[in-house]
PDB file of C-alpha atoms in Angstrom:
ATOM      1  CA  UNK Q   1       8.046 -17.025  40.074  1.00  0.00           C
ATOM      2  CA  UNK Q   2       8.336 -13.904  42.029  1.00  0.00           C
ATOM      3  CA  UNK Q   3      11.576 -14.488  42.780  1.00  0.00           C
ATOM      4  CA  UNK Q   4      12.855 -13.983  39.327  1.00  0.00           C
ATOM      5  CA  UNK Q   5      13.623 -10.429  38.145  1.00  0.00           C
ATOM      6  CA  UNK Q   6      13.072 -11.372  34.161  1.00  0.00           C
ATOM      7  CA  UNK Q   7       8.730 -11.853  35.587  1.00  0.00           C
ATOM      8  CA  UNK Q   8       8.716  -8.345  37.789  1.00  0.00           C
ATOM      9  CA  UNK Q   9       7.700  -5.903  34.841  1.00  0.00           C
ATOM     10  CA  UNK Q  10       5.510  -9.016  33.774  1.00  0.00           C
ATOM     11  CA  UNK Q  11       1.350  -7.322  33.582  1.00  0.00           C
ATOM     12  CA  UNK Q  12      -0.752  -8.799  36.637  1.00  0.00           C
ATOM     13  CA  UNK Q  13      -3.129 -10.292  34.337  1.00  0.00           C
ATOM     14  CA  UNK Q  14      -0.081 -12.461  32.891  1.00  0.00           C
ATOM     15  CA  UNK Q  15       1.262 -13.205  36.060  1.00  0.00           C
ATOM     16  CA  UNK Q  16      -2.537 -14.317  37.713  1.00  0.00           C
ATOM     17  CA  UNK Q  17      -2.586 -16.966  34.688  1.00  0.00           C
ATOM     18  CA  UNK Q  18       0.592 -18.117  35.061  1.00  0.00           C
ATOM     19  CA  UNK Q  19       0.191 -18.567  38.679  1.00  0.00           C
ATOM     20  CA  UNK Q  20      -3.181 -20.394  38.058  1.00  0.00           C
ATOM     21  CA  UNK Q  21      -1.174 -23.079  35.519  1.00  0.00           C
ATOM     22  CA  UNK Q  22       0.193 -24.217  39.102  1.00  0.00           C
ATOM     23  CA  UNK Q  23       3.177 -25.124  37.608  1.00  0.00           C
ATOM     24  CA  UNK Q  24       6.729 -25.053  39.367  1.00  0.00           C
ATOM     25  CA  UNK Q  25       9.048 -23.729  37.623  1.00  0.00           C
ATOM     26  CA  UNK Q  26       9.084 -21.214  34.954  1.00  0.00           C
ATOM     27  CA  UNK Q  27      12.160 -19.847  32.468  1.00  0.00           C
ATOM     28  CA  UNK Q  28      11.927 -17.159  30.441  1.00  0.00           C
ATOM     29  CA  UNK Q  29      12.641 -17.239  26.493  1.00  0.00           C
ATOM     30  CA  UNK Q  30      14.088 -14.539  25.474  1.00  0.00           C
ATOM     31  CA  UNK Q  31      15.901 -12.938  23.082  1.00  0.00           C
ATOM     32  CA  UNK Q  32      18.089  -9.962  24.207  1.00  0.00           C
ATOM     33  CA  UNK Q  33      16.228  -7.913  26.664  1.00  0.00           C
ATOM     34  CA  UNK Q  34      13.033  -8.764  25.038  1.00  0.00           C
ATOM     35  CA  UNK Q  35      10.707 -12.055  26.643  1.00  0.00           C
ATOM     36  CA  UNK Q  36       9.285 -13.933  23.791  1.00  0.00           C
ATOM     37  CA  UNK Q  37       7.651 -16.428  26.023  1.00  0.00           C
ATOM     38  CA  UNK Q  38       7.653 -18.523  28.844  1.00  0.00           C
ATOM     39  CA  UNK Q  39       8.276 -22.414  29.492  1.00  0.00           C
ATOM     40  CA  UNK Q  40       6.426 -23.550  32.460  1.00  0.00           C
ATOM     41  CA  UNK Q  41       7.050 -26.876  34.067  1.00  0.00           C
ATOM     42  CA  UNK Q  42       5.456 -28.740  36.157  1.00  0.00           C
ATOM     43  CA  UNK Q  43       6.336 -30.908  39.370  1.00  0.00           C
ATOM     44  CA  UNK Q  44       8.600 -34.242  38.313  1.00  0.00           C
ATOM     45  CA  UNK Q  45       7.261 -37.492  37.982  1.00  0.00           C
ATOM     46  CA  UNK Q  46       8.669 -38.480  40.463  1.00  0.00           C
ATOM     47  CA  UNK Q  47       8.161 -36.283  43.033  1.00  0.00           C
ATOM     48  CA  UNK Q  48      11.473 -34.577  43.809  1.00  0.00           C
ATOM     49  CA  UNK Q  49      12.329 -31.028  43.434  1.00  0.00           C
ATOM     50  CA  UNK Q  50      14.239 -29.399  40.796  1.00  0.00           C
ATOM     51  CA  UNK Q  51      17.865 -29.045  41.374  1.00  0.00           C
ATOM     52  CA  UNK Q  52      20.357 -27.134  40.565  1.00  0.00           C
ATOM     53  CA  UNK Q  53      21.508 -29.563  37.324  1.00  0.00           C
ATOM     54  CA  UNK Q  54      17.709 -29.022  36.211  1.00  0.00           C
ATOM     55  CA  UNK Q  55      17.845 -25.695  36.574  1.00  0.00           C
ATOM     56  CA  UNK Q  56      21.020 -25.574  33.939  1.00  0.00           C
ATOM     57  CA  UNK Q  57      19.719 -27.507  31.656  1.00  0.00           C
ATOM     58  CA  UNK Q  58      16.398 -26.111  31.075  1.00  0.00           C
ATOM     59  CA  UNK Q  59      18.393 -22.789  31.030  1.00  0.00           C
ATOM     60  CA  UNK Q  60      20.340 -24.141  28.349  1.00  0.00           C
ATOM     61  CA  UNK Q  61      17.409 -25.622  26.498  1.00  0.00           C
ATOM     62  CA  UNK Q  62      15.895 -21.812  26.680  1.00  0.00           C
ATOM     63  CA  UNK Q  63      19.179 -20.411  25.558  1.00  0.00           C
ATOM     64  CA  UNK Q  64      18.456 -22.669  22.674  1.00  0.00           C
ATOM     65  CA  UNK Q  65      15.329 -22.210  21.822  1.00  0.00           C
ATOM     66  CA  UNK Q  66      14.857 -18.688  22.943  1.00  0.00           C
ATOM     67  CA  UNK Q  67      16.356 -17.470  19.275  1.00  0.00           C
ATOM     68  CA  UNK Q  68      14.855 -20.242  17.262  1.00  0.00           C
ATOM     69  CA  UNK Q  69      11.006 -19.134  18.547  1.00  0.00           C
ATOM     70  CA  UNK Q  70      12.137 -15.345  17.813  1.00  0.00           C
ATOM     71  CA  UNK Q  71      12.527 -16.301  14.854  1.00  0.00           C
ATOM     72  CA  UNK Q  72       9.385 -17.842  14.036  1.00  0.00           C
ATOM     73  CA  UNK Q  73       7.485 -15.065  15.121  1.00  0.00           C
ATOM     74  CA  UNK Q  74       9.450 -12.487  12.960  1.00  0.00           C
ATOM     75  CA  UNK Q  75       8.207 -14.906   9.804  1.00  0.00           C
ATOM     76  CA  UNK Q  76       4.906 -14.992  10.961  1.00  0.00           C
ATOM     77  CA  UNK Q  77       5.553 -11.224  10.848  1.00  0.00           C
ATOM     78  CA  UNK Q  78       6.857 -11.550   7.517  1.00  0.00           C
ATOM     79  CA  UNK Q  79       4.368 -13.914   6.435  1.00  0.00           C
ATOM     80  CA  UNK Q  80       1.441 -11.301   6.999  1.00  0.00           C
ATOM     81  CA  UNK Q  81       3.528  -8.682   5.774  1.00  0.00           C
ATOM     82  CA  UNK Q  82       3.910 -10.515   2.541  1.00  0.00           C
ATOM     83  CA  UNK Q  83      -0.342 -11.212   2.552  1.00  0.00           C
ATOM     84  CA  UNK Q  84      -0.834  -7.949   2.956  1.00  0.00           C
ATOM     85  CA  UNK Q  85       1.462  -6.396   0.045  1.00  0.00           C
ATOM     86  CA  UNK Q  86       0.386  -9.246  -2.001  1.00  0.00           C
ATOM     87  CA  UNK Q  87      -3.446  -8.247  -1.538  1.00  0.00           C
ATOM     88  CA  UNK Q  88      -2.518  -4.118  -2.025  1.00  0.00           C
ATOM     89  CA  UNK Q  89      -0.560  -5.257  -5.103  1.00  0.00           C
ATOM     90  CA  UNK Q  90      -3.486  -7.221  -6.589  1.00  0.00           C
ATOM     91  CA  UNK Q  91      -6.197  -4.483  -6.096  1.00  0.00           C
ATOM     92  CA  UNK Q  92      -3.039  -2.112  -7.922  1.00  0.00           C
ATOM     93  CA  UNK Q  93      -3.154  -4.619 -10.432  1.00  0.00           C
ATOM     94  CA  UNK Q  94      -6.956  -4.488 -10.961  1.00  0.00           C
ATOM     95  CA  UNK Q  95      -7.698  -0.500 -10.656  1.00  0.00           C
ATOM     96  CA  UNK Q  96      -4.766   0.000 -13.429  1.00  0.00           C
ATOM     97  CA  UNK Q  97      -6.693  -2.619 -15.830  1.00  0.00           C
ATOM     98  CA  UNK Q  98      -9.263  -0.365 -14.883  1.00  0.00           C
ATOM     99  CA  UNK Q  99      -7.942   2.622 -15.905  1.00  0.00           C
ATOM    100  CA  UNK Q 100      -6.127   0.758 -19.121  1.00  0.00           C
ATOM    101  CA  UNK Q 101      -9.331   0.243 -19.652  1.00  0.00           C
ATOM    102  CA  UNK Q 102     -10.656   3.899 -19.420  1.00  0.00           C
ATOM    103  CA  UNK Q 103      -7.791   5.550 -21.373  1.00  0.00           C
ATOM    104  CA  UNK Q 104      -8.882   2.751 -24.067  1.00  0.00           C
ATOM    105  CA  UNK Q 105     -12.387   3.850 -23.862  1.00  0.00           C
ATOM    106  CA  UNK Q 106     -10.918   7.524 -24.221  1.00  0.00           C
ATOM    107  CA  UNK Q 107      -8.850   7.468 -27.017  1.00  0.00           C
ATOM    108  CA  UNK Q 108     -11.923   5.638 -29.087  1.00  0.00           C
ATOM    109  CA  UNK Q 109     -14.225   8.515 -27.593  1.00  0.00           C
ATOM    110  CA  UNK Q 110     -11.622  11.327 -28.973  1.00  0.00           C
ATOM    111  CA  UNK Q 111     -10.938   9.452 -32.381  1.00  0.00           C
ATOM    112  CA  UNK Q 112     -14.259   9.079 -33.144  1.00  0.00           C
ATOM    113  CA  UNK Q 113     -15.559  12.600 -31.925  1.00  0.00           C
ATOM    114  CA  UNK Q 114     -12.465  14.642 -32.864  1.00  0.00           C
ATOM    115  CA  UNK Q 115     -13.723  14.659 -36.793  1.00  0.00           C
ATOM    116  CA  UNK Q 116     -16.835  15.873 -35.765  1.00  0.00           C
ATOM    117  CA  UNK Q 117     -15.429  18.172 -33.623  1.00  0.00           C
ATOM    118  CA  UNK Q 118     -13.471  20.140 -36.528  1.00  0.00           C
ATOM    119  CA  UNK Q 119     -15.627  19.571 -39.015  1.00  0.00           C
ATOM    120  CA  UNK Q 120     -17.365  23.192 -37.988  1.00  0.00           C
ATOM    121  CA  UNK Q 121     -14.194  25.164 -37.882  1.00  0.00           C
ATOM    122  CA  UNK Q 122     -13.212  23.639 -41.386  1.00  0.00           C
ATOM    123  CA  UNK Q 123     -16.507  25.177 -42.580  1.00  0.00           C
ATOM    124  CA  UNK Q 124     -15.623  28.285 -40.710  1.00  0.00           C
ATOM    125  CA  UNK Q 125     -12.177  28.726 -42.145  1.00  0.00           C
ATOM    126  CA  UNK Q 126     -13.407  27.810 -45.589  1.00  0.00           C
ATOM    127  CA  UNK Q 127     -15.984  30.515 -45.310  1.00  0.00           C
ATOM    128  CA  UNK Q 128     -13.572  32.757 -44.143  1.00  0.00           C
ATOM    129  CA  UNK Q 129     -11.015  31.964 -46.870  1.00  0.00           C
ATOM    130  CA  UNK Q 130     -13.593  32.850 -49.566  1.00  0.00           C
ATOM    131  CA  UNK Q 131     -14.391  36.460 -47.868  1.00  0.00           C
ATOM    132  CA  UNK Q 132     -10.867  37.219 -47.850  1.00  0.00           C
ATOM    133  CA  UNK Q 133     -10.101  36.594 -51.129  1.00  0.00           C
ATOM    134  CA  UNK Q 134     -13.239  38.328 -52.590  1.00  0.00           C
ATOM    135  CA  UNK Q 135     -12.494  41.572 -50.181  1.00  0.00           C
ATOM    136  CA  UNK Q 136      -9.851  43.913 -52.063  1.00  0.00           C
ATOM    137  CA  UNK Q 137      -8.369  45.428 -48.477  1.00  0.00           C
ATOM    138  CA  UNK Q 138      -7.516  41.993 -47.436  1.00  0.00           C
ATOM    139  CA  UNK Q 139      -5.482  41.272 -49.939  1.00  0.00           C
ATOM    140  CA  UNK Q 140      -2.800  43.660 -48.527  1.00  0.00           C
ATOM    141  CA  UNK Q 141      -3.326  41.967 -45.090  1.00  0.00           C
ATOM    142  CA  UNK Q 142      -3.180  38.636 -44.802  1.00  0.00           C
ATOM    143  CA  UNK Q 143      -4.591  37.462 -41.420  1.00  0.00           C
ATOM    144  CA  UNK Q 144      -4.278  34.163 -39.509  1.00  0.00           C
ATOM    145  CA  UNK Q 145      -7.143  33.470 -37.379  1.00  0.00           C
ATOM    146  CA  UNK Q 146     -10.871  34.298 -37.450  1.00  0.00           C
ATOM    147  CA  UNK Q 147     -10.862  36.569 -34.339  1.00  0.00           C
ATOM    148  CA  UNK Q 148      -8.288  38.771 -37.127  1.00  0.00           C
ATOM    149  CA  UNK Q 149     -10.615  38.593 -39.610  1.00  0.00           C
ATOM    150  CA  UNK Q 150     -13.561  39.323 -37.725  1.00  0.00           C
ATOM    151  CA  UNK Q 151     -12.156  42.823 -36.495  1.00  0.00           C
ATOM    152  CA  UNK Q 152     -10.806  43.643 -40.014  1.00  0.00           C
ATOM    153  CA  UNK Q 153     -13.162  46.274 -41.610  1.00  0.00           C
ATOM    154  CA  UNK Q 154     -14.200  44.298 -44.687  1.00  0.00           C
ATOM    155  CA  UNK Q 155     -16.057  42.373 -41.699  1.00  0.00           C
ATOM    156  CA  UNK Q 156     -17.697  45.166 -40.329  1.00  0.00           C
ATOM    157  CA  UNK Q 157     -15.117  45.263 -37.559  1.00  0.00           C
ATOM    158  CA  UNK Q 158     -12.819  48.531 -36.361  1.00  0.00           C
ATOM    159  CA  UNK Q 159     -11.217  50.173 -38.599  1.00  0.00           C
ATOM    160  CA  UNK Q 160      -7.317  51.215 -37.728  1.00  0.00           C
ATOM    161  CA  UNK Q 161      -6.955  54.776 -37.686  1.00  0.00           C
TER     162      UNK Q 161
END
């Protein structure tokens, strides 16, 4: 194993359990520059070394594989991905029931209070109305809005000069 360049930038505590798997050969998987794994092997049946022939085929077999197991751990990547967006979507989904729900609430709270809410000014405006048309100087002056008529001297308010 230490022979092979693709294990040198390999952490220690990788290397230590690879070396305690006692195995005999290892060949990187990898896709790129980028090692996605490792296939260890152990000594033959029957007792011989690995050649040379061995050596090329399990290289090929990597070169196979290598993109294949790359592969499956970009869906696994995708996989969570998708869990997780599904899961932020749902909770989306529940806090805008939530605040469909709310608005509903809302617009029954303003319809039903809203009457109520006017009825005072109606009463004011009414009240108003009446003073203006039973004061002669605001005939010539029509005004608009009670802070006008409160200010107008039939009121009791300022006089213009």
């Amino acid at each position: 194993m230490d022979a092979m360049e693709s294990f040198d930038a390999m952490p220690s505590a990788e290397r230590e359990l690879l070396i305690r798997w006692q195995r005999v050969l290892y060949m990187p998987l990898k896709t790129g520059s980028t090692l996605i794994g490792v296939v260890a092997l152990g000594s033959k049946r029957s007792g011989e070394p690995y050649d040379h022939q061995d050596y090329d085929e399990l290289m090929a077999l990597c070169a196979q594989v290598s993109p294949l197991l790359a592969q499956a751990q970009q869906m696994a990547g995708l996989r969570r991905i998708n869990e997780y967006t599904f899961a932020q979507n749902q909770t989306l989904v529940r806090q805008n029931r939530h605040l469909q729900e709310s608005l509903t609430l809302y617009s029954q709270y303003v319809d039903l209070v809203s009457p109520e809410l006017r009825r005072p000014f109606n009463t004011i405006q009414t009240k108003l109305q009446k003073l203006q048309e039973n004061s002669p100087d605001d005939l010539a002056r029509p005004t608009s809005s009670p802070a006008l008529a409160r200010n107008s001297p039939a009121c009791g308010g300022p006089s213009t000069p």
